GROMACS .gro file of C-alpha atoms in nm:
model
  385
    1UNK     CA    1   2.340   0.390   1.753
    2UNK     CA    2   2.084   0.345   1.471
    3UNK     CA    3   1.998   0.648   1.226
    4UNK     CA    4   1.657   0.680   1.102
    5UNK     CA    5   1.544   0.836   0.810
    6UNK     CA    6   1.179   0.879   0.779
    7UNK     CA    7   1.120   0.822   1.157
    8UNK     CA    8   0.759   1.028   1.154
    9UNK     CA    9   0.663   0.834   0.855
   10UNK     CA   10   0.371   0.585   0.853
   11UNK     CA   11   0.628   0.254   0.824
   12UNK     CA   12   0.916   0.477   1.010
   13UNK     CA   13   0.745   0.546   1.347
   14UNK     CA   14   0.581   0.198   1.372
   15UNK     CA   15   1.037   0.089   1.311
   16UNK     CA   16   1.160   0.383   1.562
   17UNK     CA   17   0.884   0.246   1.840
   18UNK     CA   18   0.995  -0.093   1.775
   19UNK     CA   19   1.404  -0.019   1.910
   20UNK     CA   20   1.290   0.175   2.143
   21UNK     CA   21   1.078  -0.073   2.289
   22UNK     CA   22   1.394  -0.276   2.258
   23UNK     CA   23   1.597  -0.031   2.425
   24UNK     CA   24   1.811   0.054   2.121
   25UNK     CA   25   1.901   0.428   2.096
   26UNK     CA   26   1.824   0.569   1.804
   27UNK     CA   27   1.887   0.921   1.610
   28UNK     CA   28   1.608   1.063   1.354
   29UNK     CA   29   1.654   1.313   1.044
   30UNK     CA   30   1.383   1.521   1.076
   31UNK     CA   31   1.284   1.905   0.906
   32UNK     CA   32   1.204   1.995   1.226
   33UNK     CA   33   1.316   1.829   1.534
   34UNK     CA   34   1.058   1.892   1.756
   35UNK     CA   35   0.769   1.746   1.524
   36UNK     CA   36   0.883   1.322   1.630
   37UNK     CA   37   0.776   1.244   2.003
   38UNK     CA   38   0.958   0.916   1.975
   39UNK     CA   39   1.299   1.192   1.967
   40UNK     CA   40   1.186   1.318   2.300
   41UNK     CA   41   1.185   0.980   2.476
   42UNK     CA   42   1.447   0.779   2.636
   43UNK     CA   43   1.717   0.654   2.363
   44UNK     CA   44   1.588   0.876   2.121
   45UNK     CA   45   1.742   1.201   1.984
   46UNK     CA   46   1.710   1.388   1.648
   47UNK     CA   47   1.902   1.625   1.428
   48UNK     CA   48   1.759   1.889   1.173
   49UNK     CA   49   1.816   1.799   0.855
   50UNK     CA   50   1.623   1.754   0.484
   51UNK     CA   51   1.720   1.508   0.242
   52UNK     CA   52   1.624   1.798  -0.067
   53UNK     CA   53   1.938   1.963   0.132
   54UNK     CA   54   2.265   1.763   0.103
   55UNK     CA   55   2.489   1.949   0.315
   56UNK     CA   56   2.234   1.931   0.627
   57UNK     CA   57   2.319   1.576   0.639
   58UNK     CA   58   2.647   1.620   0.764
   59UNK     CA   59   2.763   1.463   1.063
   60UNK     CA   60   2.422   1.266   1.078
   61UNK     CA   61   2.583   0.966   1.089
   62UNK     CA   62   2.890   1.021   1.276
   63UNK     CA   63   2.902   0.728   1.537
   64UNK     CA   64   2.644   0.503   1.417
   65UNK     CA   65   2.666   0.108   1.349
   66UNK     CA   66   2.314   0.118   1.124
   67UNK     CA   67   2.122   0.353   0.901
   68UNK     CA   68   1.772   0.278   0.824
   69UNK     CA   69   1.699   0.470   0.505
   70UNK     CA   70   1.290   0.489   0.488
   71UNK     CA   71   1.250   0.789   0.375
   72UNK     CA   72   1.064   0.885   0.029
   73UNK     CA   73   0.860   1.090  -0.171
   74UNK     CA   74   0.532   0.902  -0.315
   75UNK     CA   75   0.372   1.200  -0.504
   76UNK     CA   76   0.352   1.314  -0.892
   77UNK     CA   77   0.574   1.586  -0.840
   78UNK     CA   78   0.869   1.490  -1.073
   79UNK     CA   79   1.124   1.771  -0.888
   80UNK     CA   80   1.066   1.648  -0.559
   81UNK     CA   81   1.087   1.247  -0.639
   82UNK     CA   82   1.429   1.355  -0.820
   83UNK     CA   83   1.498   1.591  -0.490
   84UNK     CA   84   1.412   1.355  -0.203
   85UNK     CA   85   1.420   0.933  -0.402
   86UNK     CA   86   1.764   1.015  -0.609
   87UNK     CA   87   1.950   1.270  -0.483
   88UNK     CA   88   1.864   1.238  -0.125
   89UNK     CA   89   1.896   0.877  -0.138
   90UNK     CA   90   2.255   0.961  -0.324
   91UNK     CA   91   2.339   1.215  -0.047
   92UNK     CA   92   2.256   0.972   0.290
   93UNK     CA   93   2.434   0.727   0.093
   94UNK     CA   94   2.731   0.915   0.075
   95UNK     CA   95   2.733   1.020   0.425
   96UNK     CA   96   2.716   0.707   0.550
   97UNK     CA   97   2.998   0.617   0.354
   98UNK     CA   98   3.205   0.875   0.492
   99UNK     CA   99   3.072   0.791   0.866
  100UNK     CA  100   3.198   0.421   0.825
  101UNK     CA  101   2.828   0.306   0.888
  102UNK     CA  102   2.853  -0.067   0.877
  103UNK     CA  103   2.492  -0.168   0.765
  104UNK     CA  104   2.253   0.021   0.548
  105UNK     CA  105   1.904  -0.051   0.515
  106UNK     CA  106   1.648   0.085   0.221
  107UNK     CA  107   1.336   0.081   0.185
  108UNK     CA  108   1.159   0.092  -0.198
  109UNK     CA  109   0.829  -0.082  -0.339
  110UNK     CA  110   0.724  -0.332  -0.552
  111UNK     CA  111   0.582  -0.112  -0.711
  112UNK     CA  112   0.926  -0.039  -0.975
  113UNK     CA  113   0.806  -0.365  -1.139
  114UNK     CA  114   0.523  -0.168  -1.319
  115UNK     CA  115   0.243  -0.356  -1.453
  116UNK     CA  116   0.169  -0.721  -1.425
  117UNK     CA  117   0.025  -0.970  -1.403
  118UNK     CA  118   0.333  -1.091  -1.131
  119UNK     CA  119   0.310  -1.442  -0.988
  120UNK     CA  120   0.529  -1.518  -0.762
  121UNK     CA  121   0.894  -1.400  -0.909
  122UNK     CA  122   1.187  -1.394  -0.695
  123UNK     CA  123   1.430  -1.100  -0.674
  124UNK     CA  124   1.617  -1.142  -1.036
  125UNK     CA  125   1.326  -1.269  -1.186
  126UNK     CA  126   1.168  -1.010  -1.310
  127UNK     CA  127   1.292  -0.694  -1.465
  128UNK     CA  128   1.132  -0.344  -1.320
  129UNK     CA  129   0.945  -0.138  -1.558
  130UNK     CA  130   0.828   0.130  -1.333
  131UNK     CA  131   0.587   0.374  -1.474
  132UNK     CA  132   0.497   0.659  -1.231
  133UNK     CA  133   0.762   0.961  -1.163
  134UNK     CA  134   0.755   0.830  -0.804
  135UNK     CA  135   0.869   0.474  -0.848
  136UNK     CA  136   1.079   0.557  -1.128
  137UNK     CA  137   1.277   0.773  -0.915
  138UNK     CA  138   1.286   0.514  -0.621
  139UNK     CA  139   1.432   0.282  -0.843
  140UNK     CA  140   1.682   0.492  -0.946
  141UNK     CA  141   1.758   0.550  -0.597
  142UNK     CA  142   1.820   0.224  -0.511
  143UNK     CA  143   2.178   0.261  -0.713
  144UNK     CA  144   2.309   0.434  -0.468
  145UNK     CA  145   2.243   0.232  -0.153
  146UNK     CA  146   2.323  -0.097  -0.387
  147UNK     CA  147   2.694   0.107  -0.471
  148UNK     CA  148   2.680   0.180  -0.118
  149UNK     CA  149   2.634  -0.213  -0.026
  150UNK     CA  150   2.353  -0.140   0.168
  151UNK     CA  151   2.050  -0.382   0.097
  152UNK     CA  152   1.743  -0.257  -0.066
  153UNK     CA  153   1.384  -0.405   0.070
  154UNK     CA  154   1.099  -0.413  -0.179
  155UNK     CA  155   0.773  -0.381  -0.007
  156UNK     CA  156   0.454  -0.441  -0.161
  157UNK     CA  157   0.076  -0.324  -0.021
  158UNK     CA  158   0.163  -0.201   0.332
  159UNK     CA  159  -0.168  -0.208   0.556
  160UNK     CA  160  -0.229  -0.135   0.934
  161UNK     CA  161  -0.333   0.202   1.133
  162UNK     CA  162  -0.196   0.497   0.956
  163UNK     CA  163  -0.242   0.330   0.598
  164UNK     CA  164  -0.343   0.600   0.376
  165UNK     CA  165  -0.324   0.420   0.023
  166UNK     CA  166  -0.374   0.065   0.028
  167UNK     CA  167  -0.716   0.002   0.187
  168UNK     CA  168  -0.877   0.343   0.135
  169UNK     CA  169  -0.823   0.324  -0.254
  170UNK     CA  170  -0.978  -0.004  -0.184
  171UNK     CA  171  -1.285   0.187  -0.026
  172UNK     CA  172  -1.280   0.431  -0.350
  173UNK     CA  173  -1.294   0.141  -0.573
  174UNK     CA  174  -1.564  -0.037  -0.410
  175UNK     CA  175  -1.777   0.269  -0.371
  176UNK     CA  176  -1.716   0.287  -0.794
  177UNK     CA  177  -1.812  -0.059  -0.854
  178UNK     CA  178  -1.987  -0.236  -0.545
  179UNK     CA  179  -1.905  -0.628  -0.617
  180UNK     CA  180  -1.705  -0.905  -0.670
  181UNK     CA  181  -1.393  -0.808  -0.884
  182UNK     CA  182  -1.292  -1.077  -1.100
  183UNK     CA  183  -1.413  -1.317  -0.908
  184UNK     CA  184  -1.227  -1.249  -0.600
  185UNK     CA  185  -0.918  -1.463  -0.747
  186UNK     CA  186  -0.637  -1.194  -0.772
  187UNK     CA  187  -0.371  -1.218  -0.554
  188UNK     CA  188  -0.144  -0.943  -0.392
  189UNK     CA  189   0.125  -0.925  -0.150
  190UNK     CA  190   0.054  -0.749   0.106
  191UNK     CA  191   0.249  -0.701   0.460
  192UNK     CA  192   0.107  -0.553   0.782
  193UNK     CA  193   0.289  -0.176   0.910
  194UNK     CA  194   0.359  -0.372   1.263
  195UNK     CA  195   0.481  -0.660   1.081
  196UNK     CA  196   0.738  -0.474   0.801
  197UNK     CA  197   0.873  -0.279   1.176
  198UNK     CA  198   0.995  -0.603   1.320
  199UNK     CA  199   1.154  -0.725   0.995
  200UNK     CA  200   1.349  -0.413   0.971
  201UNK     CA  201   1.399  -0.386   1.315
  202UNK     CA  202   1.509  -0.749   1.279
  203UNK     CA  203   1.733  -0.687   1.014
  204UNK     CA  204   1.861  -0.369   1.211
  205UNK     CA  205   2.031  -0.597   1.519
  206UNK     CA  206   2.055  -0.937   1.394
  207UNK     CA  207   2.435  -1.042   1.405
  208UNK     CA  208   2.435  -1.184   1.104
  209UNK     CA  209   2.593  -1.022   0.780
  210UNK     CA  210   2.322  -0.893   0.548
  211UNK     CA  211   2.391  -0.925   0.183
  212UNK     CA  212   2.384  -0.654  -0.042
  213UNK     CA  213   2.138  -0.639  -0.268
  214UNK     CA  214   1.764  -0.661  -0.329
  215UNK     CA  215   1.530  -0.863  -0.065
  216UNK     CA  216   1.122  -0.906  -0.153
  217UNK     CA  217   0.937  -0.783   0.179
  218UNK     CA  218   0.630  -0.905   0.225
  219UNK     CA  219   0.427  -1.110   0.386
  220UNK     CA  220   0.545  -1.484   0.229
  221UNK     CA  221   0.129  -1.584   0.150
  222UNK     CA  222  -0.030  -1.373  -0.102
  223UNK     CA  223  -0.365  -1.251   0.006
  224UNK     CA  224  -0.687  -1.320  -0.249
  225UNK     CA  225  -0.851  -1.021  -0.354
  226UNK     CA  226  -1.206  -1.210  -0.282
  227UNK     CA  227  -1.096  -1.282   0.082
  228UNK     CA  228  -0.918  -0.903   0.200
  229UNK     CA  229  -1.276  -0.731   0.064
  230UNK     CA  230  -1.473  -1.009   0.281
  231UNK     CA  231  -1.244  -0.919   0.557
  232UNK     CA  232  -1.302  -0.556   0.542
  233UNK     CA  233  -1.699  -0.578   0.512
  234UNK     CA  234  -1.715  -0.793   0.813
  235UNK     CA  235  -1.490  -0.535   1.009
  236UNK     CA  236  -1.720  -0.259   0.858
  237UNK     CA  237  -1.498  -0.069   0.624
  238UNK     CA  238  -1.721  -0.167   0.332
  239UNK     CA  239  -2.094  -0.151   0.381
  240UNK     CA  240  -2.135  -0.550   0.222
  241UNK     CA  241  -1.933  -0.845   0.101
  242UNK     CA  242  -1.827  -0.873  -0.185
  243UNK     CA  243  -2.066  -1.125  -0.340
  244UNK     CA  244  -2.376  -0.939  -0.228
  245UNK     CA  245  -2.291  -0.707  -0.534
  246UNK     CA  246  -2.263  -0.959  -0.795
  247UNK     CA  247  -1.942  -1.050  -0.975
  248UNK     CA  248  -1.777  -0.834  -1.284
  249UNK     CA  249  -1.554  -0.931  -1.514
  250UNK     CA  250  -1.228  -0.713  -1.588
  251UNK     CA  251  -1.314  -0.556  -1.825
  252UNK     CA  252  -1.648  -0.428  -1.683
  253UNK     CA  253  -1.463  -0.325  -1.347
  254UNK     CA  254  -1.263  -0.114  -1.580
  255UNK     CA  255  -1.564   0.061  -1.686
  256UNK     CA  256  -1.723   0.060  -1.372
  257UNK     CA  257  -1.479   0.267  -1.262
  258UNK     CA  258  -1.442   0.501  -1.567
  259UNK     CA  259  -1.817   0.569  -1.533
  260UNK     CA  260  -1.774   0.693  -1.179
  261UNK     CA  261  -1.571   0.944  -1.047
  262UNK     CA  262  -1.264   0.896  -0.781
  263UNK     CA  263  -0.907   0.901  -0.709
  264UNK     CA  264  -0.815   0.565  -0.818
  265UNK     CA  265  -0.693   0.526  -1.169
  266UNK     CA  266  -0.726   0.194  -1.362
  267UNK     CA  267  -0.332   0.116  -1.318
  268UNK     CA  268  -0.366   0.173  -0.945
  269UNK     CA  269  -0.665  -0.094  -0.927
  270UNK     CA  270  -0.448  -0.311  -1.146
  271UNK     CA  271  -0.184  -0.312  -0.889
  272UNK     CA  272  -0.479  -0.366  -0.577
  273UNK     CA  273  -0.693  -0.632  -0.786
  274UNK     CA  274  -0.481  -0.792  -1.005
  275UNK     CA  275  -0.216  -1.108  -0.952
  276UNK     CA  276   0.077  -0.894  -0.797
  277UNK     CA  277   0.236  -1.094  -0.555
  278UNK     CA  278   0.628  -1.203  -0.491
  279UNK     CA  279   0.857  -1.431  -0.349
  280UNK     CA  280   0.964  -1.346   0.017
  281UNK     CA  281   1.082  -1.631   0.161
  282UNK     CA  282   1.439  -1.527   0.203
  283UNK     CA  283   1.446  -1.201   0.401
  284UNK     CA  284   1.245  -1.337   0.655
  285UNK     CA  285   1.519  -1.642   0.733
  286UNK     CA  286   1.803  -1.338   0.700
  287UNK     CA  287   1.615  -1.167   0.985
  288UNK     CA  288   1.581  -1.457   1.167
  289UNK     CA  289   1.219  -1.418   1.295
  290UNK     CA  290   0.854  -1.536   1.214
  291UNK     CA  291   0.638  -1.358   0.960
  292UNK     CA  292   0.348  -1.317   1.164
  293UNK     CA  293  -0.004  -1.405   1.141
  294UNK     CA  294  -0.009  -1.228   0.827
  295UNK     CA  295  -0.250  -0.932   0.715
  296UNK     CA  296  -0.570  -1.061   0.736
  297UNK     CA  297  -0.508  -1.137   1.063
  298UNK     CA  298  -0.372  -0.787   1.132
  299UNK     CA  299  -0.670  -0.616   0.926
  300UNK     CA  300  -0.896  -0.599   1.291
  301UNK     CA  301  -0.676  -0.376   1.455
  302UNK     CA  302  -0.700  -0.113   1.207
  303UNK     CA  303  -1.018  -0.112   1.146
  304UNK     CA  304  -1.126   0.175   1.329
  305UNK     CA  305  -0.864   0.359   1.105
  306UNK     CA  306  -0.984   0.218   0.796
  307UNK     CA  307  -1.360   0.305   0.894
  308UNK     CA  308  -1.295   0.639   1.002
  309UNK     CA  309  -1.035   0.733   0.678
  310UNK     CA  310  -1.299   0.567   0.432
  311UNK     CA  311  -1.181   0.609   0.048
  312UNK     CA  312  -1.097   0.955   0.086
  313UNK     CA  313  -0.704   1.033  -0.099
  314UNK     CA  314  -0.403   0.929   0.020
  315UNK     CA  315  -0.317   1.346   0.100
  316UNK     CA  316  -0.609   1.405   0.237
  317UNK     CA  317  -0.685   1.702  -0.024
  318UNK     CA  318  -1.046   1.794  -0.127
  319UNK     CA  319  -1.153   1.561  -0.467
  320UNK     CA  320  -1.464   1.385  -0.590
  321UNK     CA  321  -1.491   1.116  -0.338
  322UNK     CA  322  -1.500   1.363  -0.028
  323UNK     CA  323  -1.811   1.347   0.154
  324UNK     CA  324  -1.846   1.030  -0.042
  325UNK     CA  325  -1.644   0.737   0.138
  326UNK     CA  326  -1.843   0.439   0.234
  327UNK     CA  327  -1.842   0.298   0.607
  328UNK     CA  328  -2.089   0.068   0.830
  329UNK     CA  329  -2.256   0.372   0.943
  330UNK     CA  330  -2.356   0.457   0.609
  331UNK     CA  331  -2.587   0.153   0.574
  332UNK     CA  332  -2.846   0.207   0.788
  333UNK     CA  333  -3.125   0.331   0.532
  334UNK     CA  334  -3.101   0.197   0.143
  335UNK     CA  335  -2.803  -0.107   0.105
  336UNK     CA  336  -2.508   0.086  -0.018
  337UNK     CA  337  -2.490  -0.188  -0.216
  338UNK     CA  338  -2.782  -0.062  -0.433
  339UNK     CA  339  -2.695   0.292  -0.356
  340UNK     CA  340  -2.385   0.206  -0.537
  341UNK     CA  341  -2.541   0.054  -0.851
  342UNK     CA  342  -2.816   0.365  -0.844
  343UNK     CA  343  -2.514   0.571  -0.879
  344UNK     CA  344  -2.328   0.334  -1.176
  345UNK     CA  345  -2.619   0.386  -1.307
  346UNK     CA  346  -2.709   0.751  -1.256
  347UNK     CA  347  -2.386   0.772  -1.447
  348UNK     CA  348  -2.448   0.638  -1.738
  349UNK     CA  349  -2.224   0.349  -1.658
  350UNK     CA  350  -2.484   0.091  -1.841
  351UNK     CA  351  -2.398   0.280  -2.168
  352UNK     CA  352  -2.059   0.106  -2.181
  353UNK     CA  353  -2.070  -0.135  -1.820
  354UNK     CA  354  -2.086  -0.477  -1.973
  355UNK     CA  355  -2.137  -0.722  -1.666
  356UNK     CA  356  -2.229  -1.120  -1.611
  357UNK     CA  357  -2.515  -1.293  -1.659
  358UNK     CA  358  -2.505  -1.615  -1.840
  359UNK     CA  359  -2.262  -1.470  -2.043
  360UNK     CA  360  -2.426  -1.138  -2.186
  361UNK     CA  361  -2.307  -0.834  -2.152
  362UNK     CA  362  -2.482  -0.527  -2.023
  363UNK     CA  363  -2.640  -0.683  -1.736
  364UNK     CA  364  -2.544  -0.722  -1.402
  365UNK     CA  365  -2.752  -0.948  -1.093
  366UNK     CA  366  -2.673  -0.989  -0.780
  367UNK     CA  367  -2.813  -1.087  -0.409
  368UNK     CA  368  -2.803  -0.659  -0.196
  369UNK     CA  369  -2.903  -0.719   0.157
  370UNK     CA  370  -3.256  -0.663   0.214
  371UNK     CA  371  -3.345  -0.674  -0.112
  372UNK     CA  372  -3.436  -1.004  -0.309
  373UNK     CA  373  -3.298  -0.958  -0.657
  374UNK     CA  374  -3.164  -0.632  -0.830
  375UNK     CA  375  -3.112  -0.602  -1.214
  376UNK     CA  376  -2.939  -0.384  -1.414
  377UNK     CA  377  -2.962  -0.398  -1.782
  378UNK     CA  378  -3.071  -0.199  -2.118
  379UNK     CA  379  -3.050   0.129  -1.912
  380UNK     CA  380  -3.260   0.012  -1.648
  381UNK     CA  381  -3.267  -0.057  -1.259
  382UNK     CA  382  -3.506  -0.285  -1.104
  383UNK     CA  383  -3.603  -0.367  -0.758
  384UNK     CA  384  -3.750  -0.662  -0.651
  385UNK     CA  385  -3.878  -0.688  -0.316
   0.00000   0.00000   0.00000
């Protein structure tokens, strides 16, 4: 018997249909039983309980060989990522403990490494400065599983149908500042949802003795921020490549996105556009089982997702980019491309944008589809048919 925490969860369900599908019986922790399908079906059963209440978890583990903790809190709330990161964490440790539970799985982020630039450390490497109440607090929790000898799995960028951060704050950003980021060079890990299910899933059954500790888990190939974007325009997410938009330098993709208004903050975009990528060699030999194609590869099967989601927040709640998310169907009158730059501009972006153009600032060119050259500079926009 495995238990699941976080079995309804975006990387949780795509884990619980994966031992199913394996014929491996499996028990969720869930608020409210009845809310997981996958509980309903054959090998799969769940018990009411809530991490932000330690004594519900009693007995949750009583007769299980695995516990797959993959349950957190990602908000700002500072109560709740103490509630459901620490103490919960603390709490399912402790019952497992007390069940005998042989193998403990958790999963954190990347993301307790704070700011980079990261290029390609290993687990040890590199010493975790988180800085947001949520990944301080998974880090944190991570002492408990690691006292527990359970191992911890860092995952970075997680994309794939049910995605609600990675890609659409992509989408925001692009709709802020429609071209080429720093030239397309930054590199991210990323791992598809599909792809992270069969490693933990792997890591679940394999026979071998898992360490504990820390494991990277992502895909092993860092992705180029230049070649994801292309990806997504050709699938239709975003309305044009890259490159049609011109290229901006960091510092004016910065301001680009002060100068317009949306949900992703300049630390976030750091994390999406920058050189964040590590080493994650070793988890995949421990599990025994083939990385995958890798995300770019996966990106086509979510697209629908991704087109119909747009850039809109990762909780769905009502902000400045509703209504506002760009998608294929979008581009059917003016290029979105220069729709994008009208707005930059409507913005008074210009007043503090500084862009590329044989090395001057405050003036951006670039190729829009179906129009031959567009120019923004001293406070103007100009069309050239």
């Amino acid at each position: 018997m495995i238990v699941i925490s976080g079995g309804t969860g975006f990387v949780g369900s795509a884990v619980v249909r994966r031992l199913l599908d394996a014929g491996v019986p499996v028990r969720l922790l869930s608020r409210e039983p009845g809310e997981s399908g996958e509980a309903g079906a054959p090998g799969g059963s769940a018990v009411r309980g809530d991490l932000g209440d330690p004594a519900s978890l009693r007995g949750l583990c009583d007769g299980a060989s695995v516990l797959l903790s993959l349950a957190s809190y990602v908000g700002s709330d500072e109560g709740r990522c103490a509630d459901v990161n620490v103490r919960g964490t603390a709490a399912l440790m402790a019952e497992a403990r007390r069940a005998g539970v042989a193998r403990v799985v958790h999963l954190s982020t990347c993301a307790v490494y704070g700011p980079g630039p990261h290029r390609g450390p290993a687990v040890g490497e590199l010493c975790p400065a988180p800085v947001s109440a949520a990944s301080r607090s998974r880090l944190v929790g991570e002492a408990s599983v690691l006292a527990a000898g359970g191992t911890v799995l860092r995952a970075p960028l997680v994309t794939g149908c049910g995605d609600r951060w990675a890609v659409p704050a992509l989408v925001d950003a692009f709709r802020r500042v429609p071209a080429g980021w720093g030239g397309g060079r930054g590199r991210a890990s990323f791992i598809d949802v599909m792809d992270l299910a069969r490693l933990v899933a792997a890591l679940a059954l394999t026979p071998t003795a898992l360490p504990g500790g820390v494991l990277h888990a992502g895909d092993p190939e860092p992705v180029r921020n230049g070649e994801l974007m292309g990806a997504l325009a050709r699938y239709g997410v975003l309305p044009h490549a890259p490159a049609a938009g011109g290229s901006l330098d960091w510092e004016a993709c910065l301001a680009g996105l002060r100068a317009r208004p949306g949900w992703v903050s300049e630390r976030q975009f750091t994390l999406l556009a920058g050189d964040m990528w590590y080493r994650s060699d070793a988890v995949w030999e421990l599990g025994g089982i083939s990385p995958g194609p890798g995300p770019l590869a996966r990106l086509e099967a979510a697209a629908q997702w991704y087109r119909a989601r747009g850039g809109v927040r990762p909780d769905g709640g009502a902000d400045v980019t509703a209504g506002m998310a760009v998608s294929a169907a979008s581009a059917s009158s003016e290029p979105l491309a220069l729709a994008g730059l009208r707005g930059l501009v409507g913005l008074g972006a210009l007043a503090g944008l500084p862009g590329q153009r044989g090395g001057r600032r405050g003036a951006v060119r670039g190729a829009v589809p179906g129009v031959q050259q567009v120019e923004i500079g001293a406070g103007r926009l100009v069309q050239r048919a």
